[in-house]
Coordinates of C-alpha atoms and ligand atoms in Angstrom, one line a residue:
M1 CA -19.1 13.4 -3.8
S2 CA -15.8 12.6 -2.1
I3 CA -13.1 15.1 -1.9
V4 CA -9.5 14.4 -3.2
Y5 CA -6.5 16.0 -1.6
D6 CA -3.2 15.9 -3.4
F7 CA -0.4 15.4 -0.9
K8 CA 2.0 14.0 -3.5
E9 CA 4.4 16.9 -3.4
N10 CA 3.8 18.1 0.1
I11 CA 1.2 17.9 3.0
K12 CA -1.0 20.9 3.0
N13 CA -1.7 22.0 6.6
D14 CA -5.3 23.4 6.1
E15 CA -6.3 20.2 4.2
L16 CA -4.7 18.0 6.8
E17 CA -6.9 19.7 9.4
K18 CA -10.0 19.0 7.3
V19 CA -8.9 15.3 7.0
A20 CA -8.5 15.2 10.8
C21 CA -11.9 16.7 11.3
V22 CA -13.5 14.0 9.1
I23 CA -11.9 11.3 11.1
N24 CA -13.1 12.9 14.4
K25 CA -16.6 13.2 13.0
G26 CA -16.7 9.5 12.2
G27 CA -16.0 9.8 8.5
I28 CA -14.0 7.6 6.1
V29 CA -10.6 8.5 4.7
V30 CA -8.5 6.7 2.1
F31 CA -4.8 7.5 2.6
P32 CA -1.4 6.2 1.6
T33 CA 1.0 4.1 3.8
E34 CA 4.4 2.7 2.8
T35 CA 2.8 -0.6 2.0
V36 CA -0.6 0.0 0.3
Y37 CA -3.4 2.5 0.6
G38 CA -5.6 2.1 3.6
I39 CA -9.4 2.9 4.1
G40 CA -9.5 4.3 7.6
A41 CA -11.7 5.6 10.4
D42 CA -11.6 6.3 14.1
A43 CA -10.9 2.9 15.6
T44 CA -12.9 3.8 18.7
N45 CA -16.1 4.7 16.9
D46 CA -18.4 1.8 16.2
E47 CA -20.4 3.4 13.5
A48 CA -17.3 4.7 11.6
V49 CA -15.8 1.3 11.7
A50 CA -19.0 -0.4 10.5
N51 CA -18.8 1.9 7.5
I52 CA -15.4 0.6 6.6
F53 CA -16.9 -2.9 6.4
K54 CA -19.7 -1.6 4.3
A55 CA -17.4 0.3 2.0
K56 CA -15.2 -2.8 1.3
G57 CA -18.0 -5.4 1.4
R58 CA -15.8 -7.0 4.0
P59 CA -16.9 -10.2 5.9
Q60 CA -17.7 -9.1 9.5
D61 CA -15.4 -11.8 11.0
N62 CA -12.3 -10.3 9.5
P63 CA -10.7 -7.9 11.9
L64 CA -9.0 -4.6 11.0
I65 CA -5.4 -3.4 11.7
V66 CA -5.1 -0.4 14.0
H67 CA -2.6 2.3 13.0
I68 CA -0.8 4.4 15.6
S69 CA 1.6 7.3 15.4
D70 CA 3.6 6.9 18.6
M71 CA 4.2 4.6 21.6
E72 CA 2.0 6.6 23.8
M73 CA -1.0 5.7 21.6
L74 CA -0.1 2.1 21.9
E75 CA -1.0 2.3 25.5
D76 CA -4.6 3.2 24.5
V77 CA -5.1 0.3 22.3
A78 CA -3.1 -2.7 23.5
A79 CA -2.1 -4.4 26.7
D80 CA 0.6 -6.9 28.1
V81 CA 3.4 -6.3 25.6
N82 CA 6.1 -8.8 26.2
D83 CA 9.9 -8.5 25.6
V84 CA 9.8 -10.2 22.2
E85 CA 7.1 -7.9 21.0
R86 CA 9.0 -4.9 22.4
K87 CA 12.1 -5.9 20.5
L88 CA 10.2 -6.2 17.2
M89 CA 8.7 -2.8 17.8
D90 CA 12.0 -1.2 18.6
K91 CA 13.6 -2.7 15.5
F92 CA 10.8 -2.3 12.9
W93 CA 8.4 0.6 13.9
P94 CA 7.6 2.8 12.2
G95 CA 7.5 0.1 9.4
P96 CA 5.6 -2.5 7.6
L97 CA 5.0 -4.8 10.6
T98 CA 1.7 -5.6 12.3
I99 CA 1.8 -7.2 15.6
I100 CA -1.2 -9.1 17.1
L101 CA -1.5 -8.0 20.7
K102 CA -4.1 -8.2 23.5
A103 CA -6.7 -5.6 22.7
K104 CA -7.9 -2.8 25.1
E105 CA -11.6 -2.2 25.6
N106 CA -11.8 1.4 24.2
L107 CA -11.4 0.0 20.7
S108 CA -14.7 -0.6 18.8
S109 CA -15.4 -4.4 19.1
R110 CA -16.0 -4.3 15.4
V111 CA -12.3 -3.6 14.8
T112 CA -11.4 -6.8 16.5
A113 CA -14.4 -8.8 15.1
G114 CA -15.0 -9.8 18.6
L115 CA -11.5 -11.3 19.1
P116 CA -9.6 -10.5 22.4
T117 CA -6.7 -9.5 20.2
V118 CA -5.9 -6.7 17.8
G119 CA -3.3 -6.1 15.0
I120 CA -1.4 -2.9 15.6
R121 CA 1.1 -1.2 13.3
M122 CA 2.9 2.2 13.2
P123 CA 3.2 3.0 9.5
D124 CA 6.4 4.4 8.0
N125 CA 4.7 7.1 5.9
K126 CA 4.6 10.8 6.5
I127 CA 1.1 11.3 5.4
A128 CA -0.3 8.4 7.3
L129 CA 1.5 9.5 10.5
S130 CA 0.4 13.2 10.1
I131 CA -3.2 12.1 9.7
I132 CA -3.1 10.0 12.9
R133 CA -1.3 12.7 14.8
A134 CA -3.7 15.5 13.5
S135 CA -6.8 13.5 14.5
N136 CA -5.2 12.1 17.6
K137 CA -7.1 8.9 17.2
P138 CA -5.9 5.4 16.5
I139 CA -7.0 4.7 12.9
A140 CA -8.5 1.4 11.9
A141 CA -7.6 0.7 8.3
P142 CA -7.7 -2.4 6.2
S143 CA -6.2 -2.2 2.6
A144 CA -8.3 0.1 0.4
N145 CA -9.9 -2.1 -2.1
V146 CA -13.2 -3.9 -2.4
S147 CA -12.9 -7.3 -0.6
G148 CA -11.4 -9.9 -2.7
R149 CA -9.8 -7.5 -5.2
P150 CA -6.1 -6.7 -5.4
S151 CA -5.0 -4.1 -2.7
G152 CA -4.7 -0.6 -4.0
T153 CA -1.1 0.9 -4.5
R154 CA -2.2 3.9 -6.6
L155 CA -5.3 6.1 -6.0
E156 CA -6.5 5.9 -9.6
D157 CA -6.7 2.1 -9.2
I158 CA -9.2 2.2 -6.4
Y159 CA -11.0 5.5 -6.6
D160 CA -14.0 4.2 -8.7
E161 CA -14.7 1.2 -6.6
L162 CA -14.7 3.0 -3.3
K163 CA -15.8 6.6 -4.1
A164 CA -19.5 6.0 -3.2
N165 CA -18.6 5.3 0.5
V166 CA -15.5 7.4 1.1
D167 CA -15.4 11.1 2.4
V168 CA -11.9 12.0 1.5
F169 CA -9.1 10.5 -0.7
V170 CA -5.6 11.6 0.1
D171 CA -3.3 11.0 -2.8
G172 CA 0.3 10.3 -2.0
G173 CA 1.3 8.8 -5.3
Q174 CA 2.3 5.1 -5.8
T175 CA 3.1 3.3 -2.5
D176 CA 6.7 2.3 -1.9
I177 CA 6.5 -1.3 -0.9
G178 CA 3.4 -2.4 -2.8
I179 CA 2.4 -5.3 -0.7
E180 CA 0.7 -5.2 2.7
S181 CA 2.6 -5.4 6.1
T182 CA 4.0 -8.6 7.7
V183 CA 1.4 -9.8 10.2
L184 CA 2.7 -11.8 13.1
K185 CA 1.9 -13.2 16.6
V186 CA 4.3 -14.0 19.3
D187 CA 3.2 -17.4 20.6
E188 CA 3.3 -18.4 24.3
D189 CA 6.6 -20.2 23.7
G190 CA 8.1 -16.9 22.5
I191 CA 8.3 -18.1 18.9
V192 CA 7.3 -15.5 16.3
N193 CA 4.5 -17.0 14.0
I194 CA 4.2 -15.1 10.7
L195 CA 0.6 -15.1 9.8
R196 CA 1.0 -13.0 6.6
P197 CA 4.4 -12.5 5.1
G198 CA 5.5 -9.0 3.9
R199 CA 8.6 -6.8 3.3
I200 CA 9.8 -7.7 6.8
S201 CA 10.8 -11.3 6.2
L202 CA 11.4 -14.4 8.3
E203 CA 15.1 -13.8 7.7
D204 CA 15.0 -10.2 9.1
I205 CA 13.3 -11.5 12.2
T206 CA 15.7 -14.4 12.9
K207 CA 18.6 -11.9 12.4
L208 CA 17.4 -10.3 15.6
G209 CA 18.2 -13.5 17.4
L210 CA 14.4 -14.4 17.6
K211 CA 12.9 -17.8 16.7
A212 CA 10.4 -17.5 13.9
R213 CA 8.3 -19.7 11.6
L214 CA 5.8 -19.2 8.7
D215 CA 2.3 -20.3 9.5
K216 CA 1.3 -23.4 7.5
H217 CA -1.4 -21.5 5.7
I218 CA 0.9 -19.1 4.0
F219 CA 1.3 -21.4 1.0
A220 CA -1.7 -23.6 1.4
D221 CA -5.5 -23.0 1.2
V222 CA -7.6 -23.4 4.2
K223 CA -9.7 -26.6 4.3
E224 CA -13.4 -26.7 5.1
G225 CA -13.8 -26.4 8.9
E226 CA -10.1 -25.9 9.6
K227 CA -9.0 -23.6 12.4
V228 CA -7.0 -20.5 11.4
E229 CA -4.8 -18.1 13.3
S230 CA -5.9 -15.2 11.2
P231 CA -9.4 -14.8 9.7
G232 CA -8.0 -13.2 6.6
M233 CA -6.5 -16.5 5.6
K234 CA -10.1 -18.0 5.0
H235 CA -11.3 -15.3 2.5
R236 CA -10.8 -15.2 -1.3
H237 CA -8.1 -12.7 -2.1
Y238 CA -6.6 -10.7 -4.9
A239 CA -7.9 -12.8 -7.9
P240 CA -8.4 -10.9 -11.2
S241 CA -11.6 -11.8 -13.2
T242 CA -9.4 -13.2 -15.8
K243 CA -8.3 -16.9 -15.3
T244 CA -4.7 -16.8 -14.0
I245 CA -2.1 -19.6 -13.6
L246 CA 1.1 -19.4 -11.6
L247 CA 4.4 -20.4 -13.2
E248 CA 6.6 -21.4 -10.3
Y249 CA 10.2 -20.1 -10.4
D250 CA 12.9 -22.4 -11.5
N251 CA 16.7 -21.7 -11.7
N252 CA 16.6 -23.4 -15.0
E253 CA 14.9 -20.9 -17.3
N254 CA 14.6 -23.3 -20.2
Y255 CA 12.5 -25.6 -18.0
M256 CA 10.0 -22.6 -17.5
F257 CA 10.1 -21.7 -21.2
E258 CA 9.2 -25.3 -22.1
K259 CA 6.3 -25.4 -19.7
V260 CA 4.9 -22.2 -21.3
K261 CA 5.5 -23.4 -24.8
K262 CA 3.6 -26.6 -24.0
F263 CA 0.7 -24.7 -22.4
V264 CA 0.5 -22.4 -25.6
T265 CA 0.5 -25.5 -27.9
N266 CA -2.3 -27.2 -25.8
N267 CA -4.4 -24.0 -25.8
N268 CA -4.0 -22.8 -29.2
Q269 CA -7.7 -21.6 -29.4
K270 CA -7.1 -19.2 -26.5
K271 CA -5.7 -15.7 -26.3
I272 CA -2.9 -16.1 -23.7
G273 CA -1.0 -13.4 -21.7
I274 CA 1.9 -13.7 -19.5
V275 CA 3.2 -11.5 -16.6
C276 CA 6.9 -12.0 -17.0
F277 CA 10.4 -10.7 -16.0
D278 CA 11.8 -8.0 -18.2
E279 CA 14.7 -10.3 -19.3
H280 CA 12.1 -13.0 -20.7
K281 CA 9.9 -10.7 -22.7
N282 CA 11.5 -11.5 -26.1
T283 CA 11.4 -15.2 -25.5
Y284 CA 7.6 -15.2 -24.7
E285 CA 6.8 -12.8 -27.5
S286 CA 8.4 -15.2 -30.0
M287 CA 5.9 -17.7 -28.8
G288 CA 3.1 -15.4 -29.9
I289 CA 1.8 -14.4 -26.4
K290 CA 1.0 -11.0 -24.9
C291 CA 3.7 -10.0 -22.4
I292 CA 3.2 -7.7 -19.4
T293 CA 6.6 -7.1 -17.8
I294 CA 6.8 -6.9 -13.9
G295 CA 10.4 -5.9 -13.5
S296 CA 13.8 -7.5 -13.5
K297 CA 14.2 -11.1 -12.2
D298 CA 16.8 -9.9 -9.7
N299 CA 14.8 -7.1 -8.3
L300 CA 12.2 -8.3 -6.0
S301 CA 11.5 -4.8 -4.6
E302 CA 10.5 -3.6 -8.0
I303 CA 8.3 -6.7 -8.4
S304 CA 6.5 -6.2 -5.1
K305 CA 5.9 -2.6 -5.9
A306 CA 4.2 -3.4 -9.2
I307 CA 2.3 -6.7 -8.3
F308 CA -1.1 -5.3 -7.4
S309 CA -1.4 -2.8 -10.2
T310 CA -0.4 -5.5 -12.6
L311 CA -3.1 -7.9 -11.3
R312 CA -5.6 -5.1 -11.9
Y313 CA -4.2 -4.4 -15.4
I314 CA -4.7 -8.0 -16.5
D315 CA -8.4 -7.5 -16.5
T316 CA -8.1 -4.5 -19.0
L317 CA -6.6 -6.8 -21.7
D318 CA -8.3 -8.9 -24.3
I319 CA -7.0 -12.3 -23.2
D320 CA -8.7 -15.5 -22.0
V321 CA -6.0 -16.7 -19.6
C322 CA -2.9 -15.1 -18.0
I323 CA 0.2 -17.0 -16.8
I324 CA 2.0 -15.2 -13.9
Q325 CA 5.6 -15.6 -13.3
G326 CA 6.5 -16.6 -9.8
V327 CA 9.7 -15.6 -7.9
K328 CA 12.0 -17.4 -5.4
K329 CA 10.4 -17.9 -2.1
E330 CA 13.0 -16.0 -0.1
E331 CA 13.1 -12.6 1.6
V332 CA 10.2 -10.5 0.2
G333 CA 9.7 -13.3 -2.5
T334 CA 7.9 -15.3 0.2
A335 CA 5.3 -12.5 0.4
I336 CA 5.0 -12.0 -3.3
M337 CA 4.4 -15.7 -3.8
N338 CA 1.8 -15.8 -1.0
R339 CA -0.2 -13.1 -2.8
L340 CA 0.3 -14.7 -6.3
L341 CA -0.8 -18.1 -5.2
R342 CA -4.0 -16.6 -3.9
A343 CA -4.5 -14.4 -7.0
C344 CA -4.1 -17.6 -9.1
E345 CA -6.5 -19.4 -6.7
Y346 CA -3.9 -22.1 -6.3
N347 CA -3.8 -23.0 -10.0
I348 CA -0.2 -23.9 -10.9
L349 CA 1.2 -24.5 -14.3
Ligands
TXA1 O1 0.0 -3.0 5.1 C1 -1.1 -3.2 5.6 O2 -1.2 -4.0 6.6 C2 -2.3 -2.5 5.1 C3 -2.1 -1.0 5.4 C4 -3.4 -0.2 5.0 O3 -1.7 -0.8 6.7 N1 -3.5 -3.1 5.8 C5 -4.0 -4.2 5.5 O4 -5.2 -4.6 6.2 O5 -3.5 -5.0 4.7 P1 -6.1 -5.8 5.8 O6 -7.3 -5.6 6.6 O7 -6.3 -5.9 4.4 O8 -5.4 -7.1 6.4 C6 -5.3 -7.3 7.7 C7 -5.0 -8.8 8.0 C8 -6.2 -9.6 7.7 O9 -5.7 -10.8 7.0 C9 -6.7 -10.0 9.1 O10 -7.4 -11.2 9.1 C10 -5.4 -9.9 9.9 O11 -4.7 -9.0 9.3 N2 -5.8 -9.6 11.3 C11 -6.2 -8.4 11.8 N3 -6.4 -8.5 13.1 C12 -6.1 -9.8 13.5 C13 -6.1 -10.5 14.8 N4 -6.5 -9.9 15.8 N5 -5.7 -11.8 14.8 C14 -5.3 -12.5 13.6 N6 -5.3 -11.7 12.4 C15 -5.6 -10.5 12.3
MG2 MG1 -6.6 -6.6 2.5

C-alpha cells in the first residue's frame, strides 16, 4: 500500500521528514513540480533508479532528469558549466528549464542511460524543493506517468497507474504550468539547441542575447535509424487510446470550421468529439459533435495547464475519434503543439 500525504494547503514537517526518509532508504516518491508531477528517487542509488524505470515501464535507453535544490548540489552532479549555461541558470532557475550538462560519476549510470551527459533542473515548487532539501539528495525524476501515457498534472490522474510501485504520493494539487520543462543543450558553437520546448520559449532565450534554435525533431517524427540529440524523441508519447487528429490553427476561423464540417460529413457513421477553444463550442455543437473545451483561444497558459488531463479525459468518453484544436506555434504554443502532434501520432486534419 502506498501512502498519500496531502501538502495542498501546507507542507507538514513530520510528513516531510518521512518522505525524506523514504528517499534516503531508496524508495520511490511521486511529488509535484511547477510543470508536471515527477516520480522520483535518490539519483545516486542504482537500485532506486532501476525501480523508477520499472514503475513507468520506461525504455532503459531514455535518461532521467536530475532535480537539485541549490547551486551547491549542482557541483555534486555536473561538471564544466560554461558561461552560456551559467547565464541560463541565473535567469531561469529555479524554473521549468532542464540543461544537459556533463555528468559527474557519483550519479547512478542508470540515470544517464550510460550517456556522458545529464539533464539537470532546479524546480520552482516549494514542495519539490523541500523534499530535495530534506533528503539532501539530488532526485532523479521523470514525469509521473506510465511510459507513453500523458504526463500527470493531478494526483488523481496517475494514482492508479503507479500505485503498485510507489512508496509515497505527495499531493500538491494541480500543477501550475502543466507541460514538462524546456530541455536544452548548449552546443559547442555556443548556440542553445532546444531539444524539448516548454514554458521557457525560444523567444525567452533569445531575449537574453543568446542564439537559440529548435531541434529539427520538435515537429517531425524520427525516421528509422536516424540519430537524435535526446533519446526521448524516439519514443511514443502522450497518445490517448482513442484515435485523435490534430486541427492546425488558422487565423481564419471559418477555414477551420469548414475542415471540421467536411470531416463530420465524411465520417457520419462515427461518434466524433472535439477538444476546442471555449469561443468555438457553440459552432461545433451545432455540427452535432461532442465538445470538450480547453480554454480561451487567447490564453495559452490556461491551455498548457489543461492539456494532459484533457488528453486523459478523452478516453473516458464514448467517442470513436477526437479532433484536437491546435494553437499558434509561438511562445508556449510551440511546446503545446509539440505535445499535441505526438498525442495525435502526427495525424493532421
Ligand atoms: O518538467 C519536467 O521536466 C518533468 C518534471 C518531473 O521535472 N520531468 C520530465 O522528465 O518531463 P521525463 O523523463 O519525462 O523527460 C525527460 C526528457 C526525455 O525526453 C529525455 O530523453 C531527455 O529529457 N533527457 C534526459 N537526459 C538527457 C540527456 N542526457 N541528453 C538528452 N536528453 C536527455
Ligand atoms: Mg515524460
